[in-house]
């Protein structure tokens, strides 16, 4: 199994910045795509950004130009730099990591979620 530990959420005023971190740990696993999702109260969990094992990135239209996803293969970590935050970015942010072992099919793990509140 792969466990994910997230950090970096909190409260910020509109226009501010936050950086989320997620580190994957486990035994002898190979990481595939790494991404961030978010869920506001009463809504579905939606994709924010994803970075593939090859480094290609995909962003939700609502965050393009403001958020940047990156990964550190050596640390099995994924980051989300969030700039020019808006109140509508308020949500719980979840890390998601696809992974497999040398004998298993690909599966994924979710982080516990970290709250981001954008408010004046």
PDB file of N, CA, C and O in Angstrom, residues 28-87:
ATOM      1  N   UNK A  28       8.493  -0.404  -2.247  1.00  0.00           N
ATOM      2  CA  UNK A  28       8.754  -0.869  -3.617  1.00  0.00           C
ATOM      3  C   UNK A  28       7.594  -0.587  -4.555  1.00  0.00           C
ATOM      4  O   UNK A  28       7.000  -1.514  -5.126  1.00  0.00           O
ATOM      5  N   UNK A  29       7.256   0.645  -4.702  1.00  0.00           N
ATOM      6  CA  UNK A  29       6.189   1.024  -5.609  1.00  0.00           C
ATOM      7  C   UNK A  29       6.730   1.945  -6.699  1.00  0.00           C
ATOM      8  O   UNK A  29       7.749   2.598  -6.535  1.00  0.00           O
ATOM      9  N   UNK A  30       6.002   1.976  -7.795  1.00  0.00           N
ATOM     10  CA  UNK A  30       6.369   2.801  -8.945  1.00  0.00           C
ATOM     11  C   UNK A  30       5.242   3.797  -9.161  1.00  0.00           C
ATOM     12  O   UNK A  30       4.083   3.409  -9.331  1.00  0.00           O
ATOM     13  N   UNK A  31       5.586   5.066  -9.155  1.00  0.00           N
ATOM     14  CA  UNK A  31       4.579   6.117  -9.238  1.00  0.00           C
ATOM     15  C   UNK A  31       4.246   6.417 -10.694  1.00  0.00           C
ATOM     16  O   UNK A  31       5.135   6.487 -11.545  1.00  0.00           O
ATOM     17  N   UNK A  32       2.971   6.608 -10.963  1.00  0.00           N
ATOM     18  CA  UNK A  32       2.517   7.015 -12.289  1.00  0.00           C
ATOM     19  C   UNK A  32       2.066   8.479 -12.229  1.00  0.00           C
ATOM     20  O   UNK A  32       2.822   9.330 -11.816  1.00  0.00           O
ATOM     21  N   UNK A  33       0.832   8.750 -12.600  1.00  0.00           N
ATOM     22  CA  UNK A  33       0.339  10.120 -12.544  1.00  0.00           C
ATOM     23  C   UNK A  33       0.176  10.578 -11.095  1.00  0.00           C
ATOM     24  O   UNK A  33      -0.153   9.786 -10.214  1.00  0.00           O
ATOM     25  N   UNK A  34       0.378  11.874 -10.876  1.00  0.00           N
ATOM     26  CA  UNK A  34       0.158  12.488  -9.569  1.00  0.00           C
ATOM     27  C   UNK A  34      -0.712  13.717  -9.785  1.00  0.00           C
ATOM     28  O   UNK A  34      -0.465  14.485 -10.722  1.00  0.00           O
ATOM     29  N   UNK A  35      -1.698  13.871  -8.930  1.00  0.00           N
ATOM     30  CA  UNK A  35      -2.618  14.981  -9.180  1.00  0.00           C
ATOM     31  C   UNK A  35      -3.233  15.551  -7.921  1.00  0.00           C
ATOM     32  O   UNK A  35      -3.069  15.022  -6.817  1.00  0.00           O
ATOM     33  N   UNK A  36      -3.939  16.633  -8.132  1.00  0.00           N
ATOM     34  CA  UNK A  36      -4.695  17.303  -7.065  1.00  0.00           C
ATOM     35  C   UNK A  36      -6.145  17.453  -7.504  1.00  0.00           C
ATOM     36  O   UNK A  36      -6.425  17.820  -8.655  1.00  0.00           O
ATOM     37  N   UNK A  37      -7.040  17.174  -6.584  1.00  0.00           N
ATOM     38  CA  UNK A  37      -8.470  17.348  -6.772  1.00  0.00           C
ATOM     39  C   UNK A  37      -8.980  18.242  -5.649  1.00  0.00           C
ATOM     40  O   UNK A  37      -8.305  18.419  -4.636  1.00  0.00           O
ATOM     41  N   UNK A  38     -10.159  18.786  -5.827  1.00  0.00           N
ATOM     42  CA  UNK A  38     -10.751  19.582  -4.757  1.00  0.00           C
ATOM     43  C   UNK A  38     -12.248  19.360  -4.697  1.00  0.00           C
ATOM     44  O   UNK A  38     -12.882  19.024  -5.695  1.00  0.00           O
ATOM     45  N   UNK A  39     -12.759  19.581  -3.493  1.00  0.00           N
ATOM     46  CA  UNK A  39     -14.190  19.392  -3.273  1.00  0.00           C
ATOM     47  C   UNK A  39     -14.696  20.469  -2.333  1.00  0.00           C
ATOM     48  O   UNK A  39     -14.248  20.557  -1.189  1.00  0.00           O
ATOM     49  N   UNK A  40     -15.604  21.275  -2.844  1.00  0.00           N
ATOM     50  CA  UNK A  40     -16.266  22.291  -2.027  1.00  0.00           C
ATOM     51  C   UNK A  40     -17.549  21.688  -1.459  1.00  0.00           C
ATOM     52  O   UNK A  40     -18.074  20.714  -2.007  1.00  0.00           O
ATOM     53  N   UNK A  41     -18.083  22.256  -0.381  1.00  0.00           N
ATOM     54  CA  UNK A  41     -19.310  21.706   0.219  1.00  0.00           C
ATOM     55  C   UNK A  41     -20.444  21.602  -0.796  1.00  0.00           C
ATOM     56  O   UNK A  41     -20.716  22.547  -1.535  1.00  0.00           O
ATOM     57  N   UNK A  42     -21.075  20.434  -0.850  1.00  0.00           N
ATOM     58  CA  UNK A  42     -22.213  20.249  -1.728  1.00  0.00           C
ATOM     59  C   UNK A  42     -21.879  20.027  -3.186  1.00  0.00           C
ATOM     60  O   UNK A  42     -22.776  20.020  -4.034  1.00  0.00           O
ATOM     61  N   UNK A  43     -20.594  19.837  -3.481  1.00  0.00           N
ATOM     62  CA  UNK A  43     -20.203  19.629  -4.872  1.00  0.00           C
ATOM     63  C   UNK A  43     -19.435  18.322  -5.013  1.00  0.00           C
ATOM     64  O   UNK A  43     -19.049  17.698  -4.024  1.00  0.00           O
ATOM     65  N   UNK A  44     -19.196  17.922  -6.250  1.00  0.00           N
ATOM     66  CA  UNK A  44     -18.396  16.737  -6.520  1.00  0.00           C
ATOM     67  C   UNK A  44     -16.908  17.053  -6.372  1.00  0.00           C
ATOM     68  O   UNK A  44     -16.499  18.215  -6.395  1.00  0.00           O
ATOM     69  N   UNK A  45     -16.123  16.012  -6.250  1.00  0.00           N
ATOM     70  CA  UNK A  45     -14.672  16.170  -6.229  1.00  0.00           C
ATOM     71  C   UNK A  45     -14.202  16.324  -7.675  1.00  0.00           C
ATOM     72  O   UNK A  45     -14.454  15.446  -8.514  1.00  0.00           O
ATOM     73  N   UNK A  46     -13.530  17.415  -7.964  1.00  0.00           N
ATOM     74  CA  UNK A  46     -13.126  17.736  -9.321  1.00  0.00           C
ATOM     75  C   UNK A  46     -11.620  17.796  -9.463  1.00  0.00           C
ATOM     76  O   UNK A  46     -10.910  18.187  -8.526  1.00  0.00           O
ATOM     77  N   UNK A  47     -11.157  17.483 -10.654  1.00  0.00           N
ATOM     78  CA  UNK A  47      -9.737  17.577 -10.947  1.00  0.00           C
ATOM     79  C   UNK A  47      -9.289  19.031 -10.947  1.00  0.00           C
ATOM     80  O   UNK A  47      -9.949  19.894 -11.532  1.00  0.00           O
ATOM     81  N   UNK A  48      -8.158  19.297 -10.301  1.00  0.00           N
ATOM     82  CA  UNK A  48      -7.523  20.613 -10.358  1.00  0.00           C
ATOM     83  C   UNK A  48      -6.360  20.577 -11.342  1.00  0.00           C
ATOM     84  O   UNK A  48      -6.272  21.398 -12.258  1.00  0.00           O
ATOM     85  N   UNK A  49      -5.462  19.613 -11.137  1.00  0.00           N
ATOM     86  CA  UNK A  49      -4.284  19.508 -11.993  1.00  0.00           C
ATOM     87  C   UNK A  49      -3.690  18.117 -11.843  1.00  0.00           C
ATOM     88  O   UNK A  49      -3.833  17.481 -10.792  1.00  0.00           O
ATOM     89  N   UNK A  50      -3.031  17.658 -12.898  1.00  0.00           N
ATOM     90  CA  UNK A  50      -2.365  16.362 -12.857  1.00  0.00           C
ATOM     91  C   UNK A  50      -1.060  16.463 -13.631  1.00  0.00           C
ATOM     92  O   UNK A  50      -0.967  17.202 -14.624  1.00  0.00           O
ATOM     93  N   UNK A  51      -0.055  15.736 -13.155  1.00  0.00           N
ATOM     94  CA  UNK A  51       1.228  15.663 -13.852  1.00  0.00           C
ATOM     95  C   UNK A  51       1.552  14.199 -14.073  1.00  0.00           C
ATOM     96  O   UNK A  51       1.484  13.388 -13.146  1.00  0.00           O
ATOM     97  N   UNK A  52       1.888  13.860 -15.300  1.00  0.00           N
ATOM     98  CA  UNK A  52       2.176  12.469 -15.630  1.00  0.00           C
ATOM     99  C   UNK A  52       3.594  12.104 -15.220  1.00  0.00           C
ATOM    100  O   UNK A  52       4.403  12.969 -14.862  1.00  0.00           O
ATOM    101  N   UNK A  53       3.895  10.810 -15.314  1.00  0.00           N
ATOM    102  CA  UNK A  53       5.252  10.366 -15.003  1.00  0.00           C
ATOM    103  C   UNK A  53       6.263  10.955 -15.978  1.00  0.00           C
ATOM    104  O   UNK A  53       7.446  11.104 -15.627  1.00  0.00           O
ATOM    105  N   UNK A  54       5.802  11.337 -17.152  1.00  0.00           N
ATOM    106  CA  UNK A  54       6.693  11.963 -18.132  1.00  0.00           C
ATOM    107  C   UNK A  54       6.789  13.462 -18.004  1.00  0.00           C
ATOM    108  O   UNK A  54       7.560  14.102 -18.724  1.00  0.00           O
ATOM    109  N   UNK A  55       5.996  14.024 -17.087  1.00  0.00           N
ATOM    110  CA  UNK A  55       6.089  15.454 -16.822  1.00  0.00           C
ATOM    111  C   UNK A  55       5.048  16.319 -17.517  1.00  0.00           C
ATOM    112  O   UNK A  55       5.026  17.532 -17.304  1.00  0.00           O
ATOM    113  N   UNK A  56       4.191  15.733 -18.322  1.00  0.00           N
ATOM    114  CA  UNK A  56       3.159  16.549 -18.951  1.00  0.00           C
ATOM    115  C   UNK A  56       2.081  16.898 -17.933  1.00  0.00           C
ATOM    116  O   UNK A  56       1.801  16.107 -17.023  1.00  0.00           O
ATOM    117  N   UNK A  57       1.510  18.084 -18.076  1.00  0.00           N
ATOM    118  CA  UNK A  57       0.557  18.591 -17.102  1.00  0.00           C
ATOM    119  C   UNK A  57      -0.794  18.904 -17.749  1.00  0.00           C
ATOM    120  O   UNK A  57      -0.873  19.254 -18.937  1.00  0.00           O
ATOM    121  N   UNK A  58      -1.825  18.786 -16.934  1.00  0.00           N
ATOM    122  CA  UNK A  58      -3.179  19.139 -17.333  1.00  0.00           C
ATOM    123  C   UNK A  58      -3.800  19.934 -16.198  1.00  0.00           C
ATOM    124  O   UNK A  58      -3.625  19.579 -15.023  1.00  0.00           O
ATOM    125  N   UNK A  59      -4.517  20.998 -16.550  1.00  0.00           N
ATOM    126  CA  UNK A  59      -5.135  21.854 -15.547  1.00  0.00           C
ATOM    127  C   UNK A  59      -6.624  22.038 -15.843  1.00  0.00           C
ATOM    128  O   UNK A  59      -7.042  22.070 -17.007  1.00  0.00           O
ATOM    129  N   UNK A  60      -7.392  22.211 -14.781  1.00  0.00           N
ATOM    130  CA  UNK A  60      -8.764  22.656 -14.952  1.00  0.00           C
ATOM    131  C   UNK A  60      -8.740  24.073 -15.503  1.00  0.00           C
ATOM    132  O   UNK A  60      -7.854  24.872 -15.173  1.00  0.00           O
ATOM    133  N   UNK A  61      -9.716  24.397 -16.338  1.00  0.00           N
ATOM    134  CA  UNK A  61      -9.755  25.735 -16.941  1.00  0.00           C
ATOM    135  C   UNK A  61      -9.774  26.825 -15.881  1.00  0.00           C
ATOM    136  O   UNK A  61      -9.187  27.896 -16.072  1.00  0.00           O
ATOM    137  N   UNK A  62     -10.421  26.565 -14.774  1.00  0.00           N
ATOM    138  CA  UNK A  62     -10.599  27.587 -13.738  1.00  0.00           C
ATOM    139  C   UNK A  62      -9.298  27.963 -13.032  1.00  0.00           C
ATOM    140  O   UNK A  62      -9.243  28.995 -12.360  1.00  0.00           O
ATOM    141  N   UNK A  63      -8.261  27.140 -13.177  1.00  0.00           N
ATOM    142  CA  UNK A  63      -7.004  27.434 -12.459  1.00  0.00           C
ATOM    143  C   UNK A  63      -5.839  27.698 -13.400  1.00  0.00           C
ATOM    144  O   UNK A  63      -4.740  28.028 -12.945  1.00  0.00           O
ATOM    145  N   UNK A  64      -6.066  27.564 -14.700  1.00  0.00           N
ATOM    146  CA  UNK A  64      -4.978  27.780 -15.655  1.00  0.00           C
ATOM    147  C   UNK A  64      -4.411  29.189 -15.509  1.00  0.00           C
ATOM    148  O   UNK A  64      -5.144  30.173 -15.400  1.00  0.00           O
ATOM    149  N   UNK A  65      -3.085  29.264 -15.486  1.00  0.00           N
ATOM    150  CA  UNK A  65      -2.418  30.548 -15.355  1.00  0.00           C
ATOM    151  C   UNK A  65      -2.244  31.011 -13.930  1.00  0.00           C
ATOM    152  O   UNK A  65      -1.534  31.993 -13.672  1.00  0.00           O
ATOM    153  N   UNK A  66      -2.880  30.324 -12.983  1.00  0.00           N
ATOM    154  CA  UNK A  66      -2.758  30.701 -11.568  1.00  0.00           C
ATOM    155  C   UNK A  66      -2.096  29.600 -10.742  1.00  0.00           C
ATOM    156  O   UNK A  66      -1.366  29.899  -9.794  1.00  0.00           O
ATOM    157  N   UNK A  67      -2.367  28.359 -11.072  1.00  0.00           N
ATOM    158  CA  UNK A  67      -1.825  27.224 -10.325  1.00  0.00           C
ATOM    159  C   UNK A  67      -0.746  26.528 -11.151  1.00  0.00           C
ATOM    160  O   UNK A  67      -0.832  26.457 -12.382  1.00  0.00           O
ATOM    161  N   UNK A  68       0.242  25.977 -10.449  1.00  0.00           N
ATOM    162  CA  UNK A  68       1.295  25.206 -11.100  1.00  0.00           C
ATOM    163  C   UNK A  68       1.519  23.912 -10.329  1.00  0.00           C
ATOM    164  O   UNK A  68       1.767  23.947  -9.115  1.00  0.00           O
ATOM    165  N   UNK A  69       1.432  22.796 -11.045  1.00  0.00           N
ATOM    166  CA  UNK A  69       1.700  21.500 -10.430  1.00  0.00           C
ATOM    167  C   UNK A  69       3.109  21.059 -10.805  1.00  0.00           C
ATOM    168  O   UNK A  69       3.567  21.308 -11.931  1.00  0.00           O
ATOM    169  N   UNK A  70       3.791  20.440  -9.860  1.00  0.00           N
ATOM    170  CA  UNK A  70       5.130  19.927 -10.125  1.00  0.00           C
ATOM    171  C   UNK A  70       5.344  18.668  -9.293  1.00  0.00           C
ATOM    172  O   UNK A  70       4.610  18.414  -8.326  1.00  0.00           O
ATOM    173  N   UNK A  71       6.354  17.904  -9.682  1.00  0.00           N
ATOM    174  CA  UNK A  71       6.635  16.677  -8.940  1.00  0.00           C
ATOM    175  C   UNK A  71       8.130  16.521  -8.756  1.00  0.00           C
ATOM    176  O   UNK A  71       8.932  17.000  -9.558  1.00  0.00           O
ATOM    177  N   UNK A  72       8.491  15.820  -7.694  1.00  0.00           N
ATOM    178  CA  UNK A  72       9.875  15.505  -7.385  1.00  0.00           C
ATOM    179  C   UNK A  72       9.958  13.982  -7.324  1.00  0.00           C
ATOM    180  O   UNK A  72       9.526  13.373  -6.340  1.00  0.00           O
ATOM    181  N   UNK A  73      10.504  13.391  -8.378  1.00  0.00           N
ATOM    182  CA  UNK A  73      10.521  11.939  -8.466  1.00  0.00           C
ATOM    183  C   UNK A  73      11.357  11.320  -7.345  1.00  0.00           C
ATOM    184  O   UNK A  73      11.019  10.250  -6.818  1.00  0.00           O
ATOM    185  N   UNK A  74      12.423  11.965  -6.975  1.00  0.00           N
ATOM    186  CA  UNK A  74      13.311  11.409  -5.943  1.00  0.00           C
ATOM    187  C   UNK A  74      12.615  11.315  -4.592  1.00  0.00           C
ATOM    188  O   UNK A  74      12.921  10.434  -3.785  1.00  0.00           O
ATOM    189  N   UNK A  75      11.682  12.221  -4.343  1.00  0.00           N
ATOM    190  CA  UNK A  75      10.985  12.246  -3.057  1.00  0.00           C
ATOM    191  C   UNK A  75       9.584  11.658  -3.148  1.00  0.00           C
ATOM    192  O   UNK A  75       8.883  11.626  -2.146  1.00  0.00           O
ATOM    193  N   UNK A  76       9.187  11.226  -4.353  1.00  0.00           N
ATOM    194  CA  UNK A  76       7.801  10.767  -4.554  1.00  0.00           C
ATOM    195  C   UNK A  76       6.816  11.826  -4.062  1.00  0.00           C
ATOM    196  O   UNK A  76       5.862  11.527  -3.328  1.00  0.00           O
ATOM    197  N   UNK A  77       7.077  13.050  -4.465  1.00  0.00           N
ATOM    198  CA  UNK A  77       6.288  14.180  -3.977  1.00  0.00           C
ATOM    199  C   UNK A  77       5.639  14.924  -5.133  1.00  0.00           C
ATOM    200  O   UNK A  77       6.185  14.975  -6.247  1.00  0.00           O
ATOM    201  N   UNK A  78       4.500  15.515  -4.842  1.00  0.00           N
ATOM    202  CA  UNK A  78       3.822  16.382  -5.806  1.00  0.00           C
ATOM    203  C   UNK A  78       3.422  17.656  -5.076  1.00  0.00           C
ATOM    204  O   UNK A  78       3.059  17.620  -3.894  1.00  0.00           O
ATOM    205  N   UNK A  79       3.523  18.761  -5.781  1.00  0.00           N
ATOM    206  CA  UNK A  79       3.264  20.072  -5.196  1.00  0.00           C
ATOM    207  C   UNK A  79       2.231  20.810  -6.050  1.00  0.00           C
ATOM    208  O   UNK A  79       2.117  20.583  -7.256  1.00  0.00           O
ATOM    209  N   UNK A  80       1.522  21.714  -5.393  1.00  0.00           N
ATOM    210  CA  UNK A  80       0.595  22.586  -6.098  1.00  0.00           C
ATOM    211  C   UNK A  80       0.818  24.007  -5.605  1.00  0.00           C
ATOM    212  O   UNK A  80       0.484  24.330  -4.464  1.00  0.00           O
ATOM    213  N   UNK A  81       1.423  24.814  -6.456  1.00  0.00           N
ATOM    214  CA  UNK A  81       1.609  26.228  -6.151  1.00  0.00           C
ATOM    215  C   UNK A  81       0.375  26.976  -6.617  1.00  0.00           C
ATOM    216  O   UNK A  81       0.034  26.945  -7.810  1.00  0.00           O
ATOM    217  N   UNK A  82      -0.305  27.620  -5.688  1.00  0.00           N
ATOM    218  CA  UNK A  82      -1.546  28.317  -5.997  1.00  0.00           C
ATOM    219  C   UNK A  82      -1.350  29.814  -5.791  1.00  0.00           C
ATOM    220  O   UNK A  82      -1.096  30.260  -4.669  1.00  0.00           O
ATOM    221  N   UNK A  83      -1.449  30.557  -6.855  1.00  0.00           N
ATOM    222  CA  UNK A  83      -1.292  32.009  -6.823  1.00  0.00           C
ATOM    223  C   UNK A  83      -2.594  32.683  -7.200  1.00  0.00           C
ATOM    224  O   UNK A  83      -3.479  32.072  -7.807  1.00  0.00           O
ATOM    225  N   UNK A  84      -2.685  33.951  -6.857  1.00  0.00           N
ATOM    226  CA  UNK A  84      -3.878  34.752  -7.171  1.00  0.00           C
ATOM    227  C   UNK A  84      -5.149  33.987  -6.793  1.00  0.00           C
ATOM    228  O   UNK A  84      -6.081  33.861  -7.598  1.00  0.00           O
ATOM    229  N   UNK A  85      -5.170  33.537  -5.577  1.00  0.00           N
ATOM    230  CA  UNK A  85      -6.299  32.749  -5.110  1.00  0.00           C
ATOM    231  C   UNK A  85      -7.570  33.571  -5.052  1.00  0.00           C
ATOM    232  O   UNK A  85      -7.548  34.775  -4.748  1.00  0.00           O
ATOM    233  N   UNK A  86      -8.680  32.891  -5.319  1.00  0.00           N
ATOM    234  CA  UNK A  86     -10.000  33.515  -5.331  1.00  0.00           C
ATOM    235  C   UNK A  86     -10.890  32.811  -4.301  1.00  0.00           C
ATOM    236  O   UNK A  86     -10.657  31.645  -3.969  1.00  0.00           O
ATOM    237  N   UNK A  87     -11.926  33.480  -3.826  1.00  0.00           N
ATOM    238  CA  UNK A  87     -12.833  32.814  -2.880  1.00  0.00           C
ATOM    239  C   UNK A  87     -13.399  31.503  -3.428  1.00  0.00           C
ATOM    240  O   UNK A  87     -13.611  30.552  -2.656  1.00  0.00           O
TER     241      UNK A  87
END
